[in-house]
């Protein structure tokens, strides 16, 4: 329950920054106000620790259907973080769309609403802020791992092959300073 921008967290952020590793964050899965507070705190942390890279590991846990009381515009919500150039969005989380009664056709592979969000972020920030497979692409309840890879490889006509390769591994290799 401690806010991530609380001074007691400073040693953690300093150690992660010093190690040169990205940090995995999971926001959302809570009330709308708490979610927005999390994002605000995260922006403060990123601004304070200028070498820190952050990966949102679940596509933003507040992807909820428009009629939900916790609904927000995820693209607008994440915009202040994405514009830092040090915040990255994991695209493997599609479970937010699993309920057909709430999402209709958006709950069926290839998850059109998911793709709309990816496209909007891509158009604003490019492929360099998007990653796939950064922790565990949570998907088995709604699709296979192959389908979730294909979601990027075959259902992103707005991306070129170089950008898809960056999303599917190149961006993470860069973040982890790996030679590929």
Short mmCIF file of N, CA and C in Angstrom, two decimals:
data_model
loop_
_atom_site.label_atom_id
_atom_site.label_comp_id
_atom_site.label_asym_id
_atom_site.label_seq_id
_atom_site.Cartn_x
_atom_site.Cartn_y
_atom_site.Cartn_z
N UNK A 1 0.81 -1.22 0.00
CA UNK A 1 0.00 0.00 0.00
C UNK A 1 0.85 1.28 0.00
N UNK A 2 2.15 1.13 0.19
CA UNK A 2 3.04 2.29 0.21
C UNK A 2 3.13 2.88 -1.20
N UNK A 3 2.94 4.18 -1.36
CA UNK A 3 3.10 4.78 -2.68
C UNK A 3 4.52 4.58 -3.20
N UNK A 4 4.67 4.29 -4.48
CA UNK A 4 6.01 4.00 -5.01
C UNK A 4 6.93 5.20 -5.01
N UNK A 5 6.37 6.39 -4.90
CA UNK A 5 7.21 7.59 -4.85
C UNK A 5 7.55 7.99 -3.41
N UNK A 6 7.17 7.16 -2.43
CA UNK A 6 7.46 7.46 -1.03
C UNK A 6 8.98 7.42 -0.80
N UNK A 7 9.51 8.33 0.01
CA UNK A 7 10.96 8.35 0.27
C UNK A 7 11.54 7.02 0.76
N UNK A 8 10.72 6.21 1.43
CA UNK A 8 11.24 4.90 1.88
C UNK A 8 11.59 3.99 0.71
N UNK A 9 11.07 4.28 -0.47
CA UNK A 9 11.37 3.48 -1.65
C UNK A 9 12.65 3.94 -2.36
N UNK A 10 13.18 5.10 -1.97
CA UNK A 10 14.36 5.65 -2.64
C UNK A 10 15.54 4.68 -2.73
N UNK A 11 15.88 3.95 -1.66
CA UNK A 11 17.00 3.01 -1.80
C UNK A 11 16.76 1.95 -2.88
N UNK A 12 15.54 1.50 -3.00
CA UNK A 12 15.21 0.52 -4.04
C UNK A 12 15.45 1.12 -5.43
N UNK A 13 14.88 2.31 -5.68
CA UNK A 13 15.03 2.93 -7.00
C UNK A 13 16.50 3.23 -7.30
N UNK A 14 17.25 3.68 -6.30
CA UNK A 14 18.68 3.96 -6.51
C UNK A 14 19.43 2.69 -6.89
N UNK A 15 19.15 1.58 -6.17
CA UNK A 15 19.85 0.33 -6.46
C UNK A 15 19.51 -0.20 -7.86
N UNK A 16 18.25 -0.11 -8.25
CA UNK A 16 17.86 -0.58 -9.58
C UNK A 16 18.50 0.29 -10.65
N UNK A 17 18.47 1.59 -10.43
CA UNK A 17 19.09 2.52 -11.39
C UNK A 17 20.59 2.25 -11.50
N UNK A 18 21.24 2.05 -10.37
CA UNK A 18 22.69 1.79 -10.33
C UNK A 18 23.02 0.48 -11.06
N UNK A 19 22.16 -0.52 -10.95
CA UNK A 19 22.39 -1.80 -11.61
C UNK A 19 22.19 -1.70 -13.12
N UNK A 20 21.53 -0.65 -13.58
CA UNK A 20 21.32 -0.48 -15.01
C UNK A 20 20.26 -1.40 -15.58
N UNK A 21 19.40 -1.91 -14.72
CA UNK A 21 18.35 -2.82 -15.17
C UNK A 21 17.00 -2.11 -15.20
N UNK A 22 16.13 -2.52 -16.10
CA UNK A 22 14.77 -1.97 -16.06
C UNK A 22 14.00 -2.55 -14.88
N UNK A 23 13.02 -1.83 -14.42
CA UNK A 23 12.17 -2.31 -13.34
C UNK A 23 10.80 -2.65 -13.93
N UNK A 24 10.23 -3.74 -13.43
CA UNK A 24 8.89 -4.14 -13.86
C UNK A 24 7.87 -3.62 -12.87
N UNK A 25 6.85 -2.99 -13.39
CA UNK A 25 5.78 -2.41 -12.59
C UNK A 25 4.46 -2.99 -13.06
N UNK A 26 3.57 -3.18 -12.14
CA UNK A 26 2.21 -3.58 -12.48
C UNK A 26 1.27 -2.56 -11.86
N UNK A 27 0.64 -1.77 -12.70
CA UNK A 27 -0.30 -0.77 -12.21
C UNK A 27 -1.73 -1.29 -12.41
N UNK A 28 -2.64 -0.61 -11.78
CA UNK A 28 -4.05 -0.95 -11.97
C UNK A 28 -4.50 -2.09 -11.08
N UNK A 29 -5.54 -2.78 -11.54
CA UNK A 29 -6.18 -3.85 -10.76
C UNK A 29 -6.65 -3.30 -9.42
N UNK A 30 -7.12 -2.06 -9.45
CA UNK A 30 -7.55 -1.37 -8.24
C UNK A 30 -8.55 -0.29 -8.64
N UNK A 31 -8.91 0.54 -7.70
CA UNK A 31 -9.86 1.62 -8.01
C UNK A 31 -9.24 2.61 -9.00
N UNK A 32 -10.08 3.35 -9.67
CA UNK A 32 -9.65 4.35 -10.64
C UNK A 32 -8.72 5.38 -9.98
N UNK A 33 -9.11 5.89 -8.83
CA UNK A 33 -8.28 6.90 -8.16
C UNK A 33 -6.92 6.34 -7.76
N UNK A 34 -6.90 5.13 -7.25
CA UNK A 34 -5.62 4.50 -6.86
C UNK A 34 -4.75 4.31 -8.09
N UNK A 35 -5.35 3.85 -9.18
CA UNK A 35 -4.63 3.65 -10.43
C UNK A 35 -3.99 4.97 -10.91
N UNK A 36 -4.78 6.02 -10.93
CA UNK A 36 -4.26 7.32 -11.38
C UNK A 36 -3.17 7.84 -10.43
N UNK A 37 -3.32 7.57 -9.14
CA UNK A 37 -2.27 7.92 -8.17
C UNK A 37 -0.99 7.13 -8.45
N UNK A 38 -1.15 5.85 -8.79
CA UNK A 38 0.02 5.03 -9.12
C UNK A 38 0.78 5.63 -10.30
N UNK A 39 0.05 6.01 -11.33
CA UNK A 39 0.69 6.56 -12.52
C UNK A 39 1.39 7.88 -12.20
N UNK A 40 0.75 8.71 -11.40
CA UNK A 40 1.36 9.98 -11.01
C UNK A 40 2.65 9.74 -10.21
N UNK A 41 2.59 8.81 -9.27
CA UNK A 41 3.77 8.49 -8.48
C UNK A 41 4.88 7.92 -9.34
N UNK A 42 4.50 7.09 -10.29
CA UNK A 42 5.48 6.49 -11.19
C UNK A 42 6.16 7.57 -12.04
N UNK A 43 5.39 8.52 -12.49
CA UNK A 43 5.97 9.63 -13.26
C UNK A 43 6.99 10.39 -12.39
N UNK A 44 6.66 10.61 -11.13
CA UNK A 44 7.59 11.28 -10.22
C UNK A 44 8.88 10.49 -10.06
N UNK A 45 8.76 9.17 -9.93
CA UNK A 45 9.94 8.32 -9.79
C UNK A 45 10.81 8.41 -11.04
N UNK A 46 10.19 8.31 -12.21
CA UNK A 46 10.93 8.35 -13.47
C UNK A 46 11.63 9.71 -13.64
N UNK A 47 10.97 10.77 -13.25
CA UNK A 47 11.58 12.10 -13.36
C UNK A 47 12.75 12.27 -12.38
N UNK A 48 12.64 11.65 -11.22
CA UNK A 48 13.69 11.78 -10.20
C UNK A 48 14.90 10.89 -10.51
N UNK A 49 14.67 9.70 -11.00
CA UNK A 49 15.74 8.74 -11.31
C UNK A 49 15.92 8.69 -12.82
N UNK A 50 16.76 9.55 -13.31
CA UNK A 50 16.83 9.83 -14.75
C UNK A 50 17.46 8.70 -15.58
N UNK A 51 18.01 7.70 -14.94
CA UNK A 51 18.56 6.55 -15.67
C UNK A 51 17.65 5.32 -15.54
N UNK A 52 16.55 5.45 -14.85
CA UNK A 52 15.65 4.34 -14.58
C UNK A 52 14.71 4.10 -15.76
N UNK A 53 14.65 2.86 -16.21
CA UNK A 53 13.70 2.44 -17.24
C UNK A 53 12.64 1.57 -16.58
N UNK A 54 11.38 1.77 -16.96
CA UNK A 54 10.27 1.08 -16.33
C UNK A 54 9.44 0.36 -17.39
N UNK A 55 9.12 -0.90 -17.12
CA UNK A 55 8.25 -1.68 -18.00
C UNK A 55 6.95 -1.95 -17.27
N UNK A 56 5.86 -1.50 -17.84
CA UNK A 56 4.52 -1.84 -17.33
C UNK A 56 4.22 -3.24 -17.84
N UNK A 57 4.19 -4.19 -16.93
CA UNK A 57 4.17 -5.60 -17.33
C UNK A 57 2.81 -6.16 -17.71
N UNK A 58 1.75 -5.42 -17.54
CA UNK A 58 0.44 -5.96 -17.89
C UNK A 58 -0.42 -4.99 -18.67
N UNK A 59 0.17 -4.30 -19.64
CA UNK A 59 -0.58 -3.46 -20.57
C UNK A 59 -1.43 -2.42 -19.87
N UNK A 60 -1.16 -2.22 -18.63
CA UNK A 60 -1.98 -1.31 -17.84
C UNK A 60 -3.15 -2.10 -17.28
N UNK A 61 -3.11 -2.39 -16.03
CA UNK A 61 -4.13 -3.23 -15.40
C UNK A 61 -5.48 -2.56 -15.29
N UNK A 62 -5.62 -1.38 -15.81
CA UNK A 62 -6.91 -0.72 -15.76
C UNK A 62 -7.57 -0.69 -17.13
N UNK A 63 -7.29 -1.67 -17.95
CA UNK A 63 -8.03 -1.81 -19.20
C UNK A 63 -9.36 -2.43 -18.83
N UNK A 64 -10.37 -1.59 -18.72
CA UNK A 64 -11.72 -2.05 -18.39
C UNK A 64 -12.69 -1.50 -19.42
N UNK A 65 -13.82 -2.13 -19.55
CA UNK A 65 -14.79 -1.74 -20.57
C UNK A 65 -15.35 -0.35 -20.26
N UNK A 66 -15.75 0.37 -21.29
CA UNK A 66 -16.16 1.77 -21.12
C UNK A 66 -17.26 2.02 -20.09
N UNK A 67 -18.15 1.07 -19.83
CA UNK A 67 -19.21 1.28 -18.85
C UNK A 67 -18.79 1.02 -17.41
N UNK A 68 -17.59 0.54 -17.21
CA UNK A 68 -17.08 0.22 -15.86
C UNK A 68 -16.81 1.51 -15.10
N UNK A 69 -17.13 1.58 -13.80
CA UNK A 69 -16.88 2.81 -13.03
C UNK A 69 -15.40 3.18 -12.94
N UNK A 70 -14.51 2.23 -13.15
CA UNK A 70 -13.08 2.51 -13.11
C UNK A 70 -12.48 2.83 -14.47
N UNK A 71 -13.32 2.95 -15.48
CA UNK A 71 -12.83 3.18 -16.84
C UNK A 71 -12.07 4.51 -16.95
N UNK A 72 -10.95 4.45 -17.63
CA UNK A 72 -10.19 5.64 -18.01
C UNK A 72 -9.68 5.39 -19.42
N UNK A 73 -9.15 6.39 -20.02
CA UNK A 73 -8.55 6.27 -21.36
C UNK A 73 -7.09 5.89 -21.18
N UNK A 74 -6.77 4.62 -21.38
CA UNK A 74 -5.42 4.13 -21.09
C UNK A 74 -4.36 4.86 -21.91
N UNK A 75 -4.67 5.20 -23.14
CA UNK A 75 -3.69 5.91 -23.96
C UNK A 75 -3.38 7.27 -23.34
N UNK A 76 -4.40 8.00 -22.98
CA UNK A 76 -4.20 9.31 -22.33
C UNK A 76 -3.54 9.14 -20.97
N UNK A 77 -3.94 8.10 -20.23
CA UNK A 77 -3.37 7.85 -18.90
C UNK A 77 -1.86 7.64 -18.97
N UNK A 78 -1.43 6.86 -19.95
CA UNK A 78 -0.02 6.49 -20.03
C UNK A 78 0.83 7.50 -20.79
N UNK A 79 0.19 8.43 -21.45
CA UNK A 79 0.90 9.42 -22.26
C UNK A 79 2.02 10.13 -21.49
N UNK A 80 1.77 10.66 -20.28
CA UNK A 80 2.85 11.36 -19.56
C UNK A 80 4.04 10.44 -19.23
N UNK A 81 3.78 9.17 -19.05
CA UNK A 81 4.88 8.23 -18.78
C UNK A 81 5.61 7.88 -20.07
N UNK A 82 4.86 7.60 -21.12
CA UNK A 82 5.47 7.22 -22.39
C UNK A 82 6.32 8.34 -22.97
N UNK A 83 5.92 9.58 -22.76
CA UNK A 83 6.68 10.69 -23.32
C UNK A 83 8.05 10.86 -22.67
N UNK A 84 8.30 10.19 -21.55
CA UNK A 84 9.62 10.26 -20.92
C UNK A 84 10.66 9.50 -21.74
N UNK A 85 10.22 8.56 -22.57
CA UNK A 85 11.15 7.72 -23.33
C UNK A 85 11.77 6.62 -22.49
N UNK A 86 11.34 6.51 -21.24
CA UNK A 86 11.90 5.48 -20.34
C UNK A 86 10.81 4.62 -19.71
N UNK A 87 9.65 4.68 -20.30
CA UNK A 87 8.52 3.86 -19.86
C UNK A 87 8.11 3.01 -21.06
N UNK A 88 7.94 1.70 -20.81
CA UNK A 88 7.69 0.75 -21.88
C UNK A 88 6.45 -0.06 -21.54
N UNK A 89 5.71 -0.40 -22.56
CA UNK A 89 4.43 -1.08 -22.36
C UNK A 89 4.49 -2.49 -22.92
N UNK A 90 4.27 -3.47 -22.05
CA UNK A 90 4.21 -4.88 -22.42
C UNK A 90 2.88 -5.16 -23.11
N UNK A 91 2.93 -5.76 -24.29
CA UNK A 91 1.73 -5.98 -25.08
C UNK A 91 1.11 -7.36 -24.92
N UNK A 92 1.64 -8.21 -24.06
CA UNK A 92 1.16 -9.57 -23.96
C UNK A 92 -0.07 -9.79 -23.11
N UNK A 93 -0.54 -8.77 -22.42
CA UNK A 93 -1.68 -8.95 -21.52
C UNK A 93 -2.97 -8.68 -22.28
N UNK A 94 -3.71 -9.74 -22.59
CA UNK A 94 -4.98 -9.59 -23.32
C UNK A 94 -6.17 -10.05 -22.48
N UNK A 95 -5.93 -10.44 -21.25
CA UNK A 95 -7.02 -10.96 -20.42
C UNK A 95 -8.05 -9.91 -20.08
N UNK A 96 -7.68 -8.64 -20.13
CA UNK A 96 -8.63 -7.59 -19.84
C UNK A 96 -9.84 -7.62 -20.76
N UNK A 97 -9.68 -8.27 -21.91
CA UNK A 97 -10.74 -8.31 -22.92
C UNK A 97 -11.51 -9.63 -22.93
N UNK A 98 -11.32 -10.48 -21.93
CA UNK A 98 -11.83 -11.85 -22.02
C UNK A 98 -13.33 -12.02 -21.87
N UNK A 99 -14.06 -11.08 -21.36
CA UNK A 99 -15.49 -11.27 -21.11
C UNK A 99 -16.33 -10.80 -22.30
N UNK A 100 -16.88 -11.74 -23.05
CA UNK A 100 -17.66 -11.42 -24.24
C UNK A 100 -18.87 -10.56 -23.91
N UNK A 101 -19.51 -10.83 -22.77
CA UNK A 101 -20.69 -10.04 -22.39
C UNK A 101 -20.38 -8.56 -22.20
N UNK A 102 -19.14 -8.26 -21.86
CA UNK A 102 -18.75 -6.86 -21.66
C UNK A 102 -18.11 -6.24 -22.91
N UNK A 103 -17.30 -7.03 -23.62
CA UNK A 103 -16.51 -6.50 -24.71
C UNK A 103 -17.03 -6.85 -26.10
N UNK A 104 -17.92 -7.83 -26.21
CA UNK A 104 -18.40 -8.24 -27.52
C UNK A 104 -17.25 -8.74 -28.39
N UNK A 105 -17.23 -8.32 -29.66
CA UNK A 105 -16.21 -8.80 -30.61
C UNK A 105 -14.79 -8.46 -30.19
N UNK A 106 -14.62 -7.47 -29.33
CA UNK A 106 -13.28 -7.13 -28.85
C UNK A 106 -12.70 -8.20 -27.93
N UNK A 107 -13.55 -9.13 -27.48
CA UNK A 107 -13.08 -10.21 -26.62
C UNK A 107 -12.61 -11.42 -27.42
N UNK A 108 -12.69 -11.35 -28.72
CA UNK A 108 -12.34 -12.47 -29.58
C UNK A 108 -11.04 -12.14 -30.32
N UNK A 109 -10.14 -13.14 -30.35
CA UNK A 109 -8.89 -12.99 -31.07
C UNK A 109 -9.18 -12.53 -32.49
N UNK A 110 -8.50 -11.51 -32.99
CA UNK A 110 -7.29 -10.86 -32.53
C UNK A 110 -7.50 -9.59 -31.69
N UNK A 111 -8.56 -9.54 -30.90
CA UNK A 111 -8.79 -8.48 -29.92
C UNK A 111 -8.67 -7.07 -30.54
N UNK A 112 -9.67 -6.69 -31.33
CA UNK A 112 -9.59 -5.38 -32.04
C UNK A 112 -9.31 -4.19 -31.12
N UNK A 113 -9.90 -4.14 -29.94
CA UNK A 113 -9.67 -3.00 -29.05
C UNK A 113 -8.22 -2.95 -28.58
N UNK A 114 -7.64 -4.11 -28.29
CA UNK A 114 -6.22 -4.20 -27.93
C UNK A 114 -5.39 -3.59 -29.05
N UNK A 115 -5.70 -3.99 -30.26
CA UNK A 115 -4.96 -3.49 -31.42
C UNK A 115 -5.14 -1.98 -31.59
N UNK A 116 -6.33 -1.47 -31.30
CA UNK A 116 -6.56 -0.02 -31.39
C UNK A 116 -5.67 0.73 -30.40
N UNK A 117 -5.55 0.19 -29.20
CA UNK A 117 -4.71 0.82 -28.17
C UNK A 117 -3.25 0.78 -28.60
N UNK A 118 -2.80 -0.38 -29.09
CA UNK A 118 -1.42 -0.53 -29.55
C UNK A 118 -1.15 0.47 -30.68
N UNK A 119 -2.07 0.55 -31.63
CA UNK A 119 -1.89 1.46 -32.76
C UNK A 119 -1.81 2.92 -32.30
N UNK A 120 -2.67 3.31 -31.38
CA UNK A 120 -2.66 4.69 -30.90
C UNK A 120 -1.33 5.02 -30.22
N UNK A 121 -0.83 4.11 -29.42
CA UNK A 121 0.45 4.35 -28.74
C UNK A 121 1.59 4.34 -29.76
N UNK A 122 1.54 3.41 -30.70
CA UNK A 122 2.55 3.34 -31.76
C UNK A 122 2.59 4.64 -32.56
N UNK A 123 1.43 5.14 -32.93
CA UNK A 123 1.37 6.37 -33.73
C UNK A 123 1.91 7.58 -32.96
N UNK A 124 1.72 7.59 -31.66
CA UNK A 124 2.21 8.71 -30.85
C UNK A 124 3.69 8.58 -30.48
N UNK A 125 4.17 7.34 -30.24
CA UNK A 125 5.51 7.17 -29.68
C UNK A 125 6.41 6.21 -30.45
N UNK A 126 5.88 5.52 -31.44
CA UNK A 126 6.68 4.57 -32.19
C UNK A 126 6.83 3.24 -31.49
N UNK A 127 7.52 2.34 -32.16
CA UNK A 127 7.70 0.98 -31.64
C UNK A 127 8.64 0.91 -30.46
N UNK A 128 9.49 1.92 -30.28
CA UNK A 128 10.52 1.84 -29.24
C UNK A 128 9.97 1.80 -27.83
N UNK A 129 8.69 2.11 -27.61
CA UNK A 129 8.13 2.06 -26.25
C UNK A 129 7.32 0.79 -26.02
N UNK A 130 7.27 -0.09 -27.02
CA UNK A 130 6.45 -1.30 -26.94
C UNK A 130 7.34 -2.53 -26.82
N UNK A 131 6.98 -3.43 -25.93
CA UNK A 131 7.71 -4.69 -25.77
C UNK A 131 6.72 -5.84 -25.66
N UNK A 132 7.23 -7.03 -25.94
CA UNK A 132 6.42 -8.23 -25.83
C UNK A 132 7.25 -9.28 -25.10
N UNK A 133 6.59 -10.03 -24.22
CA UNK A 133 7.28 -11.13 -23.55
C UNK A 133 8.23 -10.66 -22.47
N UNK A 134 7.97 -9.50 -21.90
CA UNK A 134 8.91 -8.95 -20.92
C UNK A 134 8.84 -9.66 -19.59
N UNK A 135 7.71 -10.23 -19.25
CA UNK A 135 7.67 -11.08 -18.07
C UNK A 135 6.96 -12.37 -18.46
N UNK A 136 5.68 -12.41 -18.42
CA UNK A 136 4.91 -13.56 -18.89
C UNK A 136 3.74 -13.01 -19.68
N UNK A 137 3.65 -13.32 -20.96
CA UNK A 137 2.47 -12.83 -21.69
C UNK A 137 1.24 -13.62 -21.26
N UNK A 138 0.47 -13.06 -20.36
CA UNK A 138 -0.70 -13.72 -19.81
C UNK A 138 -1.77 -13.85 -20.87
N UNK A 139 -2.07 -15.08 -21.25
CA UNK A 139 -3.01 -15.21 -22.35
C UNK A 139 -3.79 -16.51 -22.37
N UNK A 140 -3.35 -17.57 -21.73
CA UNK A 140 -3.93 -18.90 -21.94
C UNK A 140 -5.44 -18.99 -21.78
N UNK A 141 -6.05 -18.11 -21.00
CA UNK A 141 -7.50 -18.19 -20.87
C UNK A 141 -8.21 -17.73 -22.12
N UNK A 142 -7.53 -16.96 -22.97
CA UNK A 142 -8.20 -16.40 -24.14
C UNK A 142 -7.53 -16.72 -25.47
N UNK A 143 -6.28 -17.14 -25.45
CA UNK A 143 -5.60 -17.50 -26.70
C UNK A 143 -4.31 -18.27 -26.36
N UNK A 144 -3.62 -18.72 -27.39
CA UNK A 144 -2.37 -19.46 -27.19
C UNK A 144 -1.19 -18.50 -27.25
N UNK A 145 -0.02 -18.99 -26.85
CA UNK A 145 1.18 -18.17 -26.98
C UNK A 145 1.44 -17.83 -28.44
N UNK A 146 1.24 -18.80 -29.33
CA UNK A 146 1.45 -18.52 -30.75
C UNK A 146 0.54 -17.40 -31.22
N UNK A 147 -0.69 -17.41 -30.78
CA UNK A 147 -1.61 -16.34 -31.18
C UNK A 147 -1.15 -14.98 -30.65
N UNK A 148 -0.62 -14.96 -29.45
CA UNK A 148 -0.20 -13.68 -28.90
C UNK A 148 1.04 -13.16 -29.63
N UNK A 149 1.91 -14.05 -30.10
CA UNK A 149 3.03 -13.63 -30.96
C UNK A 149 2.47 -13.15 -32.30
N UNK A 150 1.54 -13.92 -32.85
CA UNK A 150 0.93 -13.55 -34.12
C UNK A 150 0.17 -12.23 -34.03
N UNK A 151 -0.33 -11.91 -32.86
CA UNK A 151 -1.02 -10.64 -32.66
C UNK A 151 -0.10 -9.48 -33.08
N UNK A 152 1.18 -9.61 -32.78
CA UNK A 152 2.15 -8.59 -33.18
C UNK A 152 2.63 -8.85 -34.61
N UNK A 153 2.97 -10.09 -34.92
CA UNK A 153 3.55 -10.38 -36.23
C UNK A 153 2.57 -10.19 -37.39
N UNK A 154 1.30 -10.50 -37.19
CA UNK A 154 0.37 -10.52 -38.32
C UNK A 154 -0.83 -9.58 -38.19
N UNK A 155 -1.00 -8.95 -37.06
CA UNK A 155 -2.18 -8.10 -36.87
C UNK A 155 -1.81 -6.66 -36.53
N UNK A 156 -0.66 -6.24 -37.00
CA UNK A 156 -0.23 -4.85 -36.82
C UNK A 156 0.17 -4.28 -38.17
N UNK A 157 -0.79 -4.11 -39.08
CA UNK A 157 -0.46 -3.62 -40.42
C UNK A 157 0.14 -2.20 -40.40
N UNK A 158 -0.01 -1.51 -39.31
CA UNK A 158 0.54 -0.16 -39.18
C UNK A 158 2.03 -0.17 -38.85
N UNK A 159 2.60 -1.34 -38.53
CA UNK A 159 4.03 -1.46 -38.24
C UNK A 159 4.77 -2.06 -39.42
N UNK A 160 6.04 -1.68 -39.58
CA UNK A 160 6.87 -2.36 -40.57
C UNK A 160 7.61 -3.52 -39.88
N UNK A 161 8.32 -4.31 -40.65
CA UNK A 161 9.00 -5.50 -40.09
C UNK A 161 10.05 -5.12 -39.06
N UNK A 162 10.76 -4.06 -39.29
CA UNK A 162 11.79 -3.61 -38.33
C UNK A 162 11.16 -3.26 -36.98
N UNK A 163 10.02 -2.59 -37.02
CA UNK A 163 9.33 -2.24 -35.78
C UNK A 163 8.80 -3.48 -35.06
N UNK A 164 8.26 -4.43 -35.81
CA UNK A 164 7.79 -5.67 -35.19
C UNK A 164 8.95 -6.41 -34.51
N UNK A 165 10.09 -6.44 -35.17
CA UNK A 165 11.26 -7.11 -34.59
C UNK A 165 11.70 -6.38 -33.30
N UNK A 166 11.60 -5.07 -33.30
CA UNK A 166 11.94 -4.32 -32.09
C UNK A 166 10.99 -4.68 -30.96
N UNK A 167 9.70 -4.72 -31.25
CA UNK A 167 8.69 -5.05 -30.23
C UNK A 167 8.89 -6.48 -29.73
N UNK A 168 9.18 -7.40 -30.63
CA UNK A 168 9.27 -8.82 -30.26
C UNK A 168 10.63 -9.22 -29.70
N UNK A 169 11.48 -8.29 -29.37
CA UNK A 169 12.74 -8.66 -28.73
C UNK A 169 13.81 -7.60 -28.77
N UNK A 170 13.88 -6.84 -29.82
CA UNK A 170 14.93 -5.83 -29.95
C UNK A 170 14.92 -4.78 -28.86
N UNK A 171 13.73 -4.32 -28.50
CA UNK A 171 13.65 -3.29 -27.46
C UNK A 171 14.11 -3.83 -26.11
N UNK A 172 13.72 -5.06 -25.79
CA UNK A 172 14.16 -5.65 -24.52
C UNK A 172 15.66 -5.93 -24.53
N UNK A 173 16.18 -6.37 -25.67
CA UNK A 173 17.63 -6.59 -25.76
C UNK A 173 18.37 -5.28 -25.48
N UNK A 174 17.86 -4.19 -26.00
CA UNK A 174 18.47 -2.88 -25.76
C UNK A 174 18.37 -2.51 -24.29
N UNK A 175 17.19 -2.71 -23.69
CA UNK A 175 16.99 -2.35 -22.28
C UNK A 175 17.89 -3.18 -21.35
N UNK A 176 18.07 -4.44 -21.70
CA UNK A 176 18.90 -5.32 -20.87
C UNK A 176 20.37 -5.32 -21.32
N UNK A 177 20.67 -4.46 -22.31
CA UNK A 177 22.03 -4.33 -22.82
C UNK A 177 22.59 -5.66 -23.28
N UNK A 178 21.79 -6.40 -24.05
CA UNK A 178 22.17 -7.69 -24.58
C UNK A 178 22.62 -7.54 -26.04
N UNK A 179 23.57 -8.34 -26.43
CA UNK A 179 23.93 -8.40 -27.85
C UNK A 179 23.13 -9.53 -28.48
N UNK A 180 22.51 -9.22 -29.58
CA UNK A 180 21.64 -10.22 -30.23
C UNK A 180 22.29 -10.76 -31.48
#
